[in-house]
mmCIF file of C-alpha atoms in Angstrom:
data_model
loop_
_atom_site.group_PDB
_atom_site.id
_atom_site.type_symbol
_atom_site.label_atom_id
_atom_site.label_comp_id
_atom_site.label_asym_id
_atom_site.label_seq_id
_atom_site.Cartn_x
_atom_site.Cartn_y
_atom_site.Cartn_z
ATOM 1 C CA UNK A 133 0.121 0.006 -0.012
ATOM 2 C CA UNK A 134 2.934 2.276 0.443
ATOM 3 C CA UNK A 135 3.548 2.146 -3.347
ATOM 4 C CA UNK A 136 0.085 3.189 -3.952
ATOM 5 C CA UNK A 137 0.341 5.931 -1.686
ATOM 6 C CA UNK A 138 3.479 7.267 -3.573
ATOM 7 C CA UNK A 139 1.681 6.970 -6.852
ATOM 8 C CA UNK A 140 -1.143 9.122 -5.419
ATOM 9 C CA UNK A 141 1.329 11.926 -4.436
ATOM 10 C CA UNK A 142 2.899 11.627 -7.867
ATOM 11 C CA UNK A 143 -0.665 12.411 -9.307
ATOM 12 C CA UNK A 144 -1.280 15.544 -7.455
ATOM 13 C CA UNK A 145 2.351 16.955 -7.961
ATOM 14 C CA UNK A 146 4.008 17.918 -11.025
ATOM 15 C CA UNK A 147 7.621 16.948 -11.604
ATOM 16 C CA UNK A 148 8.169 14.690 -8.608
ATOM 17 C CA UNK A 149 10.936 12.317 -8.977
ATOM 18 C CA UNK A 150 10.725 8.868 -7.236
ATOM 19 C CA UNK A 151 13.269 6.094 -7.135
ATOM 20 C CA UNK A 152 12.749 2.784 -5.343
ATOM 21 C CA UNK A 153 15.786 0.370 -5.302
ATOM 22 C CA UNK A 154 15.242 -3.360 -6.170
ATOM 23 C CA UNK A 155 14.837 -4.717 -2.860
ATOM 24 C CA UNK A 156 12.260 -1.988 -1.990
ATOM 25 C CA UNK A 157 13.949 -0.688 1.110
ATOM 26 C CA UNK A 158 15.332 2.617 -0.014
ATOM 27 C CA UNK A 159 13.198 5.376 -1.229
ATOM 28 C CA UNK A 160 14.561 8.445 -3.100
ATOM 29 C CA UNK A 161 11.700 11.086 -3.296
ATOM 30 C CA UNK A 162 12.077 14.621 -4.946
ATOM 31 C CA UNK A 163 8.972 16.375 -4.378
ATOM 32 C CA UNK A 164 7.658 18.640 -7.264
ATOM 33 C CA UNK A 165 5.237 21.428 -7.317
ATOM 34 C CA UNK A 166 1.865 20.859 -5.792
ATOM 35 C CA UNK A 167 -0.340 21.019 -8.684
ATOM 36 C CA UNK A 168 -3.929 19.855 -7.861
ATOM 37 C CA UNK A 169 -6.643 19.544 -10.491
ATOM 38 C CA UNK A 170 -8.767 16.544 -10.879
ATOM 39 C CA UNK A 171 -7.341 13.224 -9.654
ATOM 40 C CA UNK A 172 -8.701 9.660 -9.832
ATOM 41 C CA UNK A 173 -6.986 7.062 -7.711
ATOM 42 C CA UNK A 174 -7.765 3.298 -6.887
ATOM 43 C CA UNK A 175 -6.346 2.875 -3.322
ATOM 44 C CA UNK A 176 -4.770 -0.312 -2.069
ATOM 45 C CA UNK A 177 -7.128 -2.605 -0.275
ATOM 46 C CA UNK A 178 -4.824 -3.220 2.700
ATOM 47 C CA UNK A 179 -5.481 0.195 4.115
ATOM 48 C CA UNK A 180 -8.604 2.226 4.078
ATOM 49 C CA UNK A 181 -9.115 5.422 2.114
ATOM 50 C CA UNK A 182 -8.767 7.409 5.251
ATOM 51 C CA UNK A 183 -4.891 6.746 5.192
ATOM 52 C CA UNK A 184 -4.643 8.375 1.929
ATOM 53 C CA UNK A 185 -7.227 11.034 2.563
ATOM 54 C CA UNK A 186 -5.278 12.241 5.528
ATOM 55 C CA UNK A 187 -2.201 13.163 3.485
ATOM 56 C CA UNK A 188 -4.512 15.006 1.026
ATOM 57 C CA UNK A 189 -6.135 17.009 3.785
ATOM 58 C CA UNK A 190 -2.813 18.178 4.735
ATOM 59 C CA UNK A 191 -1.674 19.248 1.237
ATOM 60 C CA UNK A 192 -4.911 20.198 -0.501
ATOM 61 C CA UNK A 193 -5.090 23.820 0.560
ATOM 62 C CA UNK A 194 -1.658 24.642 -0.853
ATOM 63 C CA UNK A 195 -2.119 23.433 -4.489
ATOM 64 C CA UNK A 196 -1.980 25.547 -7.472
ATOM 65 C CA UNK A 197 -5.421 24.559 -8.704
ATOM 66 C CA UNK A 198 -8.243 23.534 -6.577
ATOM 67 C CA UNK A 199 -8.292 19.895 -6.007
ATOM 68 C CA UNK A 200 -10.952 17.315 -6.855
ATOM 69 C CA UNK A 201 -9.982 13.844 -5.872
ATOM 70 C CA UNK A 202 -11.983 10.555 -6.485
ATOM 71 C CA UNK A 203 -10.620 7.774 -4.397
ATOM 72 C CA UNK A 204 -11.705 4.176 -4.689
ATOM 73 C CA UNK A 205 -11.148 1.438 -2.276
ATOM 74 C CA UNK A 206 -12.071 0.348 1.383
ATOM 75 C CA UNK A 207 -13.947 3.192 3.042
ATOM 76 C CA UNK A 208 -14.284 1.750 6.520
ATOM 77 C CA UNK A 209 -11.945 -0.477 8.332
ATOM 78 C CA UNK A 210 -10.747 -1.046 11.926
ATOM 79 C CA UNK A 211 -7.282 0.241 11.585
ATOM 80 C CA UNK A 212 -7.397 3.751 9.881
ATOM 81 C CA UNK A 213 -9.703 6.603 10.529
ATOM 82 C CA UNK A 214 -12.752 6.039 8.321
ATOM 83 C CA UNK A 215 -14.126 8.524 5.905
ATOM 84 C CA UNK A 216 -17.054 9.438 8.147
ATOM 85 C CA UNK A 217 -14.737 10.373 10.992
ATOM 86 C CA UNK A 218 -12.620 12.450 8.687
ATOM 87 C CA UNK A 219 -15.857 14.266 7.346
ATOM 88 C CA UNK A 220 -17.291 15.031 10.732
ATOM 89 C CA UNK A 221 -14.075 16.075 12.560
ATOM 90 C CA UNK A 222 -11.214 17.098 10.312
ATOM 91 C CA UNK A 223 -13.246 19.177 7.949
ATOM 92 C CA UNK A 224 -14.714 21.474 10.735
ATOM 93 C CA UNK A 225 -11.271 21.742 12.220
ATOM 94 C CA UNK A 226 -9.902 22.895 8.845
ATOM 95 C CA UNK A 227 -12.893 25.480 8.643
ATOM 96 C CA UNK A 228 -11.514 26.989 11.856
ATOM 97 C CA UNK A 229 -8.365 27.668 10.236
ATOM 98 C CA UNK A 230 -10.052 29.540 7.395
ATOM 99 C CA UNK A 231 -10.020 26.771 4.847
ATOM 100 C CA UNK A 232 -13.624 26.689 3.631
ATOM 101 C CA UNK A 233 -15.916 27.983 0.765
ATOM 102 C CA UNK A 234 -18.469 26.183 -1.374
ATOM 103 C CA UNK A 235 -15.810 23.958 -2.992
ATOM 104 C CA UNK A 236 -14.825 22.375 0.499
ATOM 105 C CA UNK A 237 -16.673 18.962 0.705
ATOM 106 C CA UNK A 238 -16.220 15.333 1.154
ATOM 107 C CA UNK A 239 -18.952 12.885 -0.218
ATOM 108 C CA UNK A 240 -19.161 9.286 0.243
ATOM 109 C CA UNK A 241 -20.592 7.932 -2.969
ATOM 110 C CA UNK A 242 -20.190 4.152 -2.293
ATOM 111 C CA UNK A 243 -19.244 2.448 0.855
ATOM 112 C CA UNK A 244 -16.736 -0.481 0.737
ATOM 113 C CA UNK A 245 -15.752 -2.399 3.652
ATOM 114 C CA UNK A 246 -12.707 -4.433 4.147
ATOM 115 C CA UNK A 247 -11.307 -6.835 2.768
ATOM 116 C CA UNK A 248 -13.280 -6.461 -0.551
ATOM 117 C CA UNK A 249 -13.559 -2.719 -0.823
ATOM 118 C CA UNK A 250 -15.417 -1.249 -3.745
ATOM 119 C CA UNK A 251 -16.190 2.030 -1.987
ATOM 120 C CA UNK A 252 -15.660 5.484 -3.575
ATOM 121 C CA UNK A 253 -15.353 8.995 -2.314
ATOM 122 C CA UNK A 254 -15.076 12.444 -3.628
ATOM 123 C CA UNK A 255 -13.075 15.127 -1.992
ATOM 124 C CA UNK A 256 -13.004 18.718 -3.173
ATOM 125 C CA UNK A 257 -10.957 21.428 -1.665
ATOM 126 C CA UNK A 258 -10.347 25.140 -2.746
ATOM 127 C CA UNK A 259 -6.988 26.872 -2.622
ATOM 128 C CA UNK A 260 -5.920 28.953 0.243
ATOM 129 C CA UNK A 261 -2.825 30.814 0.242
ATOM 130 C CA UNK A 262 -3.009 32.018 3.887
ATOM 131 C CA UNK A 263 -4.042 30.168 7.004
ATOM 132 C CA UNK A 264 -5.468 32.232 9.948
ATOM 133 C CA UNK A 265 -3.909 31.606 13.284
ATOM 134 C CA UNK A 266 -6.489 30.152 15.867
ATOM 135 C CA UNK A 267 -6.891 30.299 19.663
ATOM 136 C CA UNK A 268 -8.614 27.164 20.630
ATOM 137 C CA UNK A 269 -7.994 26.813 24.526
ATOM 138 C CA UNK A 270 -11.250 26.315 26.020
ATOM 139 C CA UNK A 271 -13.262 23.325 24.755
ATOM 140 C CA UNK A 272 -16.419 23.941 26.556
ATOM 141 C CA UNK A 273 -19.301 21.756 27.600
ATOM 142 C CA UNK A 274 -20.488 18.989 25.327
ATOM 143 C CA UNK A 275 -24.034 20.204 23.771
ATOM 144 C CA UNK A 276 -24.894 17.306 21.410
ATOM 145 C CA UNK A 277 -23.814 13.925 19.980
ATOM 146 C CA UNK A 278 -24.366 12.976 16.514
ATOM 147 C CA UNK A 279 -23.533 9.807 14.688
ATOM 148 C CA UNK A 280 -23.722 7.505 11.800
ATOM 149 C CA UNK A 281 -24.481 3.733 12.043
ATOM 150 C CA UNK A 282 -23.685 2.115 8.789
ATOM 151 C CA UNK A 283 -24.540 -1.243 7.426
ATOM 152 C CA UNK A 284 -23.721 -2.789 3.960
ATOM 153 C CA UNK A 285 -24.647 -6.331 2.758
ATOM 154 C CA UNK A 286 -26.155 -7.289 6.133
ATOM 155 C CA UNK A 287 -29.607 -6.878 7.475
ATOM 156 C CA UNK A 288 -30.627 -3.100 7.723
ATOM 157 C CA UNK A 289 -31.858 -4.109 11.379
ATOM 158 C CA UNK A 290 -27.923 -4.383 12.335
ATOM 159 C CA UNK A 291 -27.757 -0.541 12.188
ATOM 160 C CA UNK A 292 -30.686 -0.100 14.441
ATOM 161 C CA UNK A 293 -29.432 -2.542 16.940
ATOM 162 C CA UNK A 294 -26.161 -0.676 17.070
ATOM 163 C CA UNK A 295 -27.950 2.713 17.674
ATOM 164 C CA UNK A 296 -30.031 1.359 20.423
ATOM 165 C CA UNK A 297 -27.122 -0.080 22.414
ATOM 166 C CA UNK A 298 -25.152 3.173 22.024
ATOM 167 C CA UNK A 299 -27.931 5.242 23.100
ATOM 168 C CA UNK A 300 -28.492 2.994 26.091
ATOM 169 C CA UNK A 301 -25.238 4.277 27.535
ATOM 170 C CA UNK A 302 -25.095 7.945 26.208
ATOM 171 C CA UNK A 303 -28.692 8.779 27.197
ATOM 172 C CA UNK A 304 -27.432 8.731 30.889
ATOM 173 C CA UNK A 305 -25.451 11.811 30.192
ATOM 174 C CA UNK A 306 -27.486 14.135 27.928
ATOM 175 C CA UNK A 307 -30.761 13.989 25.828
ATOM 176 C CA UNK A 308 -29.679 15.541 22.532
ATOM 177 C CA UNK A 309 -28.377 12.407 20.754
ATOM 178 C CA UNK A 310 -29.200 11.679 17.258
ATOM 179 C CA UNK A 311 -27.712 8.721 15.281
ATOM 180 C CA UNK A 312 -28.397 8.259 11.671
ATOM 181 C CA UNK A 313 -28.674 4.982 10.180
ATOM 182 C CA UNK A 314 -27.097 4.601 6.851
ATOM 183 C CA UNK A 315 -27.838 1.437 4.871
ATOM 184 C CA UNK A 316 -26.409 1.267 1.365
ATOM 185 C CA UNK A 317 -28.013 -1.033 -1.063
ATOM 186 C CA UNK A 318 -27.060 -2.481 -4.401
ATOM 187 C CA UNK A 319 -24.057 -1.218 -6.288
ATOM 188 C CA UNK A 320 -23.309 1.550 -3.530
ATOM 189 C CA UNK A 321 -22.541 -1.204 -1.094
ATOM 190 C CA UNK A 322 -19.116 -2.481 -2.179
ATOM 191 C CA UNK A 323 -18.184 -5.870 -2.174
ATOM 192 C CA UNK A 324 -17.778 -7.031 1.439
ATOM 193 C CA UNK A 325 -20.375 -7.219 4.452
ATOM 194 C CA UNK A 326 -19.883 -5.193 7.592
ATOM 195 C CA UNK A 327 -21.294 -2.639 9.840
ATOM 196 C CA UNK A 328 -19.928 0.100 12.056
ATOM 197 C CA UNK A 329 -20.439 3.293 14.013
ATOM 198 C CA UNK A 330 -19.061 6.659 14.011
ATOM 199 C CA UNK A 331 -19.913 9.113 16.892
ATOM 200 C CA UNK A 332 -19.091 12.736 17.316
ATOM 201 C CA UNK A 333 -19.703 15.009 20.303
ATOM 202 C CA UNK A 334 -19.845 18.697 19.694
ATOM 203 C CA UNK A 335 -19.159 21.196 22.469
ATOM 204 C CA UNK A 336 -20.560 24.623 23.023
ATOM 205 C CA UNK A 337 -17.296 26.294 21.485
ATOM 206 C CA UNK A 338 -17.599 24.126 18.363
ATOM 207 C CA UNK A 339 -14.829 21.611 18.979
ATOM 208 C CA UNK A 340 -15.335 17.981 18.047
ATOM 209 C CA UNK A 341 -14.482 14.802 19.744
ATOM 210 C CA UNK A 342 -15.071 11.488 17.900
ATOM 211 C CA UNK A 343 -14.900 7.811 18.113
ATOM 212 C CA UNK A 344 -15.483 4.940 15.861
ATOM 213 C CA UNK A 345 -15.569 1.180 15.456
ATOM 214 C CA UNK A 346 -16.076 -1.003 12.513
ATOM 215 C CA UNK A 347 -17.021 -4.704 12.529
ATOM 216 C CA UNK A 348 -14.049 -7.213 11.975
ATOM 217 C CA UNK A 349 -13.524 -7.787 8.347
ATOM 218 C CA UNK A 350 -15.014 -10.977 6.867
ATOM 219 C CA UNK A 351 -12.897 -14.032 7.705
ATOM 220 C CA UNK A 352 -10.387 -12.254 9.878
ATOM 221 C CA UNK A 353 -11.106 -13.303 13.226
ATOM 222 C CA UNK A 354 -14.042 -13.377 15.757
ATOM 223 C CA UNK A 355 -17.297 -11.811 14.462
ATOM 224 C CA UNK A 356 -18.748 -9.049 16.728
ATOM 225 C CA UNK A 357 -22.326 -8.517 17.843
ATOM 226 C CA UNK A 358 -23.863 -5.206 16.880
ATOM 227 C CA UNK A 359 -24.909 -4.447 20.372
ATOM 228 C CA UNK A 360 -21.397 -4.933 21.761
ATOM 229 C CA UNK A 361 -20.042 -2.724 18.956
ATOM 230 C CA UNK A 362 -22.458 0.144 19.974
ATOM 231 C CA UNK A 363 -21.490 -0.165 23.630
ATOM 232 C CA UNK A 364 -17.921 -0.266 22.978
ATOM 233 C CA UNK A 365 -18.109 2.808 20.608
ATOM 234 C CA UNK A 366 -20.160 4.761 23.289
ATOM 235 C CA UNK A 367 -17.270 4.022 25.786
ATOM 236 C CA UNK A 368 -14.735 5.103 23.453
ATOM 237 C CA UNK A 369 -16.378 8.389 22.970
ATOM 238 C CA UNK A 370 -16.663 8.872 26.656
ATOM 239 C CA UNK A 371 -12.970 8.114 26.929
ATOM 240 C CA UNK A 372 -12.077 10.729 24.253
ATOM 241 C CA UNK A 373 -14.184 13.284 26.046
ATOM 242 C CA UNK A 374 -12.594 12.477 29.288
ATOM 243 C CA UNK A 375 -9.217 13.099 27.558
ATOM 244 C CA UNK A 376 -10.315 16.609 26.870
ATOM 245 C CA UNK A 377 -8.638 19.113 24.713
ATOM 246 C CA UNK A 378 -10.093 20.889 21.650
ATOM 247 C CA UNK A 379 -8.988 18.501 19.020
ATOM 248 C CA UNK A 380 -9.680 14.793 19.319
ATOM 249 C CA UNK A 381 -6.723 12.268 19.267
ATOM 250 C CA UNK A 382 -7.106 11.308 15.507
ATOM 251 C CA UNK A 383 -6.823 14.967 14.280
ATOM 252 C CA UNK A 384 -3.888 16.132 16.706
ATOM 253 C CA UNK A 385 -1.275 16.021 13.935
ATOM 254 C CA UNK A 386 -3.512 17.886 11.367
ATOM 255 C CA UNK A 387 -4.101 20.673 13.800
ATOM 256 C CA UNK A 388 -0.472 21.024 14.668
ATOM 257 C CA UNK A 389 0.610 20.978 11.052
ATOM 258 C CA UNK A 390 -1.893 23.823 10.098
ATOM 259 C CA UNK A 391 -0.592 25.815 13.137
ATOM 260 C CA UNK A 392 2.910 25.549 11.837
ATOM 261 C CA UNK A 393 2.116 26.462 8.270
ATOM 262 C CA UNK A 394 0.203 29.415 9.269
ATOM 263 C CA UNK A 395 1.249 33.144 9.132
ATOM 264 C CA UNK A 396 3.925 34.597 11.592
ATOM 265 C CA UNK A 397 1.539 34.711 14.430
ATOM 266 C CA UNK A 398 0.767 32.843 17.635
ATOM 267 C CA UNK A 399 -1.778 30.078 17.385
ATOM 268 C CA UNK A 400 -2.879 28.283 20.639
ATOM 269 C CA UNK A 401 -4.375 24.795 20.773
ATOM 270 C CA UNK A 402 -5.192 22.733 23.825
ATOM 271 C CA UNK A 403 -4.742 19.133 23.419
ATOM 272 C CA UNK A 404 -5.437 16.158 25.514
ATOM 273 C CA UNK A 405 -2.823 13.503 26.098
ATOM 274 C CA UNK A 406 -0.797 12.852 22.832
ATOM 275 C CA UNK A 407 -2.019 9.715 21.090
ATOM 276 C CA UNK A 408 0.521 7.123 19.836
ATOM 277 C CA UNK A 409 -0.795 8.000 16.323
ATOM 278 C CA UNK A 410 0.456 11.679 16.591
#
């Protein structure tokens, strides 16, 4: 999947020089100009699209022409941040830095679970020359929880069972919880069965904490009950809120990068404990 990632970087840049030796242990990469434009890429099925999308999120605002990327592959898997998660947390975070406009969007056209894939997303991002500095030091209280329970190629009842068990835990804390169920049919459902849940808690000051779980891929270990999945995801969300900070643990690196690339001005961000990921 690393090779697939390098090819993607090659598509959005102009004049990159990439050399890999025969054994595949040494990589020589000479970056070119960030060009952007319209890009289509078939991601490797070993990692989810989130892995590729994270890099694009970091580079997209600095392209020459606005980026329109169509990525195909696995949209939801247990290891990487899923597409729903990036849509609901990373995009609002980037909007705080002044990266927005009508062209800034992430659409899930088709879902594809691991290991078969078959999903497709479209990411569009306008060009921003400068990034405004931010002061995110007070996360504030949680005002609402939103979520998406998705299921593909399994009974649509699965999503409802996930929602029910997740609400069972979260309703003890606050009443404003709304979890959508998203059941893709036919062509849009990819090639493998699976289900999962993404939860996002929004605070009064507009910072977002998120948690997500997807079912274990077909034929890769013990199957998981939708009820357990809902409960575990709710607990993960509470854990994330407990860690505090204005940026949740999956987007810490993105926030820090955007702060570094901003203008010569002070940005402050309050983070929880740094995740191993960052």
